[in-house]
Amino acid sequence: MSEFKQTVLLAKRKSRRRRFILTAASLLSILLIISLLMIAKASRIEVLPVDISEQAEVSAVSGLAFVINHHLYSLTSQAEIAVQAPGYKPQSRRLSSEAFGKVMQVELEPLPARLVLTSPVKDDKTSWTINGKIAAVADRLDTSLEPGDYRIEISHPYYQRQLLELTLAPGEKLEQAISLSAIEGRLTIDSIPAEATVIINGQDRGQTPLQLTLLGGQHDIEVTKAGFDPSTDHIEISQADPQPSRQYRLAAKSAGVTVSLKPAGGRLTLNGINVNEQGKIKLKAGQENILRYQKPGYFSQSRTLTLN
């Protein structure tokens, strides 16, 4: 027999020997495990709530013990197990020999859920109500809640109310951006005299009497008419007042007179009322006005003026 053949034959013998040793070791291990299972008393671990028992993981963390299909086998007088499930707080239990062979219940506590809701309006006027109780007044709601069903109401003065019904699972984090629709209100404007121009937010919207639809929010109003002083106002269209009404009484434009006083230091009155200012003095247009100037040691003077 050649040297090459002898080498091949020797290698085959070594391979067969290794396979035999591995097979024998595996059989011995199986026999040992079976023996241990026969010797050890199985302790069944029941994980509560029942609906998470299949997802729960049970493992032995100390002692000469192991867990198979939620059954603990221990060859020592004490063993410690760890139980965990998604969305629940993990727990550990220590078992003594008195508990071996019995049923042990381990109830896991659910982790709180986290709810994060954001409003598109960034003015800190959005109110968030959870199951009828105010939770926050801000443009963002970020809170932890126990797992369960919730009714969330989102309210803003200038937008339509929105209702969300949510079910939160243990340990769940729910983030959602809320979409709000602006309310529509009806503004009624009248004036004395009529046919005055109404300017809203810088745009000419017509003449009084006037009715028009506006979206919820704050609006700047200016009412003008030739020959009269303009009237300005600031109104809101809101849930509390969706249909505001305004009537403006315009005052005729004021007239004026420029007064020069000599000698200085005397007392100037307009219609009997002291006038402290000098220069141009405003007068009511279309009516009689009396200006009088007095100073001790001098003859007083008066002027009667009726200005357009």
mmCIF file of C-alpha atoms in Angstrom, residues 167-291:
data_model
loop_
_atom_site.group_PDB
_atom_site.id
_atom_site.type_symbol
_atom_site.label_atom_id
_atom_site.label_comp_id
_atom_site.label_asym_id
_atom_site.label_seq_id
_atom_site.Cartn_x
_atom_site.Cartn_y
_atom_site.Cartn_z
ATOM 1 C CA THR A 167 -56.670 53.587 22.612
ATOM 2 C CA LEU A 168 -53.171 53.547 24.120
ATOM 3 C CA ALA A 169 -51.301 50.283 24.630
ATOM 4 C CA PRO A 170 -48.786 49.701 27.466
ATOM 5 C CA GLY A 171 -45.499 51.460 26.728
ATOM 6 C CA GLU A 172 -46.817 52.942 23.473
ATOM 7 C CA LYS A 173 -45.626 56.351 22.245
ATOM 8 C CA LEU A 174 -48.128 58.121 20.007
ATOM 9 C CA GLU A 175 -47.122 61.337 18.232
ATOM 10 C CA GLN A 176 -49.585 63.186 16.021
ATOM 11 C CA ALA A 177 -49.880 66.620 14.413
ATOM 12 C CA ILE A 178 -53.421 67.967 14.699
ATOM 13 C CA SER A 179 -55.121 69.712 11.766
ATOM 14 C CA LEU A 180 -57.593 72.477 12.706
ATOM 15 C CA SER A 181 -60.164 74.229 10.513
ATOM 16 C CA ALA A 182 -60.799 77.946 11.045
ATOM 17 C CA ILE A 183 -64.315 78.959 12.055
ATOM 18 C CA GLU A 184 -66.330 81.310 9.835
ATOM 19 C CA GLY A 185 -68.094 84.277 11.387
ATOM 20 C CA ARG A 186 -70.386 87.021 10.165
ATOM 21 C CA LEU A 187 -69.538 90.659 10.850
ATOM 22 C CA THR A 188 -72.225 93.370 10.674
ATOM 23 C CA ILE A 189 -71.100 96.998 10.424
ATOM 24 C CA ASP A 190 -73.261 100.133 10.313
ATOM 25 C CA SER A 191 -72.421 103.806 10.683
ATOM 26 C CA ILE A 192 -73.890 107.253 11.198
ATOM 27 C CA PRO A 193 -73.756 108.757 8.641
ATOM 28 C CA ALA A 194 -74.210 105.790 6.291
ATOM 29 C CA GLU A 195 -72.223 104.964 3.148
ATOM 30 C CA ALA A 196 -68.908 105.093 4.965
ATOM 31 C CA THR A 197 -66.041 103.027 3.556
ATOM 32 C CA VAL A 198 -65.063 99.955 5.585
ATOM 33 C CA ILE A 199 -61.410 98.875 5.458
ATOM 34 C CA ILE A 200 -60.577 95.510 7.064
ATOM 35 C CA ASN A 201 -56.957 94.451 7.487
ATOM 36 C CA GLY A 202 -55.930 97.072 4.942
ATOM 37 C CA GLN A 203 -58.458 96.056 2.259
ATOM 38 C CA ASP A 204 -61.514 98.001 1.108
ATOM 39 C CA ARG A 205 -64.525 95.718 1.772
ATOM 40 C CA GLY A 206 -67.412 98.030 0.822
ATOM 41 C CA GLN A 207 -69.660 100.678 2.356
ATOM 42 C CA THR A 208 -72.001 100.718 5.337
ATOM 43 C CA PRO A 209 -74.387 99.167 6.086
ATOM 44 C CA LEU A 210 -72.325 96.052 5.462
ATOM 45 C CA GLN A 211 -72.378 92.333 6.275
ATOM 46 C CA LEU A 212 -69.532 90.020 5.371
ATOM 47 C CA THR A 213 -68.017 86.639 6.264
ATOM 48 C CA LEU A 214 -64.662 86.550 8.053
ATOM 49 C CA LEU A 215 -62.460 83.695 9.241
ATOM 50 C CA GLY A 216 -61.801 83.306 12.946
ATOM 51 C CA GLY A 217 -59.095 85.556 14.318
ATOM 52 C CA GLN A 218 -58.284 89.200 15.015
ATOM 53 C CA HIS A 219 -59.151 91.894 12.491
ATOM 54 C CA ASP A 220 -58.336 95.607 12.234
ATOM 55 C CA ILE A 221 -61.292 97.824 11.227
ATOM 56 C CA GLU A 222 -61.222 101.381 9.844
ATOM 57 C CA VAL A 223 -64.390 103.283 8.887
ATOM 58 C CA THR A 224 -63.868 106.463 6.842
ATOM 59 C CA LYS A 225 -66.006 109.091 5.130
ATOM 60 C CA ALA A 226 -65.105 112.407 3.523
ATOM 61 C CA GLY A 227 -65.587 115.289 5.941
ATOM 62 C CA PHE A 228 -65.475 113.059 9.032
ATOM 63 C CA ASP A 229 -62.759 111.798 11.319
ATOM 64 C CA PRO A 230 -62.000 108.086 10.697
ATOM 65 C CA SER A 231 -62.983 105.531 13.328
ATOM 66 C CA THR A 232 -60.690 102.581 14.057
ATOM 67 C CA ASP A 233 -61.482 99.389 15.919
ATOM 68 C CA HIS A 234 -60.169 95.897 16.644
ATOM 69 C CA ILE A 235 -62.566 92.918 16.572
ATOM 70 C CA GLU A 236 -62.331 89.151 17.016
ATOM 71 C CA ILE A 237 -64.219 86.350 15.295
ATOM 72 C CA SER A 238 -64.186 83.538 17.851
ATOM 73 C CA GLN A 239 -66.168 80.588 19.152
ATOM 74 C CA ALA A 240 -67.460 82.820 21.953
ATOM 75 C CA ASP A 241 -68.588 85.584 19.546
ATOM 76 C CA PRO A 242 -68.851 84.351 15.947
ATOM 77 C CA GLN A 243 -71.231 87.117 14.786
ATOM 78 C CA PRO A 244 -70.084 90.488 16.161
ATOM 79 C CA SER A 245 -71.994 93.655 15.278
ATOM 80 C CA ARG A 246 -70.696 97.234 15.337
ATOM 81 C CA GLN A 247 -72.215 100.665 14.766
ATOM 82 C CA TYR A 248 -69.869 103.632 14.432
ATOM 83 C CA ARG A 249 -70.926 107.282 14.934
ATOM 84 C CA LEU A 250 -68.500 109.365 12.938
ATOM 85 C CA ALA A 251 -67.600 112.830 14.177
ATOM 86 C CA ALA A 252 -67.279 115.707 11.744
ATOM 87 C CA LYS A 253 -63.678 116.602 11.084
ATOM 88 C CA SER A 254 -62.444 119.102 13.628
ATOM 89 C CA ALA A 255 -61.590 122.670 12.614
ATOM 90 C CA GLY A 256 -58.748 124.689 14.093
ATOM 91 C CA VAL A 257 -57.492 128.173 14.816
ATOM 92 C CA THR A 258 -53.959 129.363 15.431
ATOM 93 C CA VAL A 259 -53.738 131.783 18.354
ATOM 94 C CA SER A 260 -50.951 134.235 19.148
ATOM 95 C CA LEU A 261 -51.052 135.688 22.680
ATOM 96 C CA LYS A 262 -49.571 139.049 23.788
ATOM 97 C CA PRO A 263 -48.566 139.651 26.445
ATOM 98 C CA ALA A 264 -47.805 136.089 27.453
ATOM 99 C CA GLY A 265 -48.764 134.542 30.773
ATOM 100 C CA GLY A 266 -52.496 135.251 30.644
ATOM 101 C CA ARG A 267 -55.491 132.885 30.760
ATOM 102 C CA LEU A 268 -56.979 131.552 27.516
ATOM 103 C CA THR A 269 -60.399 129.866 27.519
ATOM 104 C CA LEU A 270 -62.430 128.101 24.836
ATOM 105 C CA ASN A 271 -66.139 128.147 25.556
ATOM 106 C CA GLY A 272 -65.306 128.850 29.193
ATOM 107 C CA ILE A 273 -62.797 126.035 29.531
ATOM 108 C CA ASN A 274 -59.106 126.743 30.088
ATOM 109 C CA VAL A 275 -56.873 126.079 27.111
ATOM 110 C CA ASN A 276 -53.321 125.385 28.141
ATOM 111 C CA GLU A 277 -51.928 124.832 24.656
ATOM 112 C CA GLN A 278 -50.758 127.523 22.280
ATOM 113 C CA GLY A 279 -50.467 127.376 18.547
ATOM 114 C CA LYS A 280 -53.309 125.593 16.704
ATOM 115 C CA ILE A 281 -56.398 124.876 18.815
ATOM 116 C CA LYS A 282 -59.049 122.353 17.673
ATOM 117 C CA LEU A 283 -62.611 123.645 17.468
ATOM 118 C CA LYS A 284 -65.903 121.874 16.898
ATOM 119 C CA ALA A 285 -66.872 122.463 13.296
ATOM 120 C CA GLY A 286 -70.244 123.957 12.401
ATOM 121 C CA GLN A 287 -70.961 125.538 15.778
ATOM 122 C CA GLU A 288 -70.199 128.791 17.581
ATOM 123 C CA ASN A 289 -66.995 128.856 19.607
ATOM 124 C CA ILE A 290 -65.878 131.660 21.948
ATOM 125 C CA LEU A 291 -62.199 132.289 22.611
#
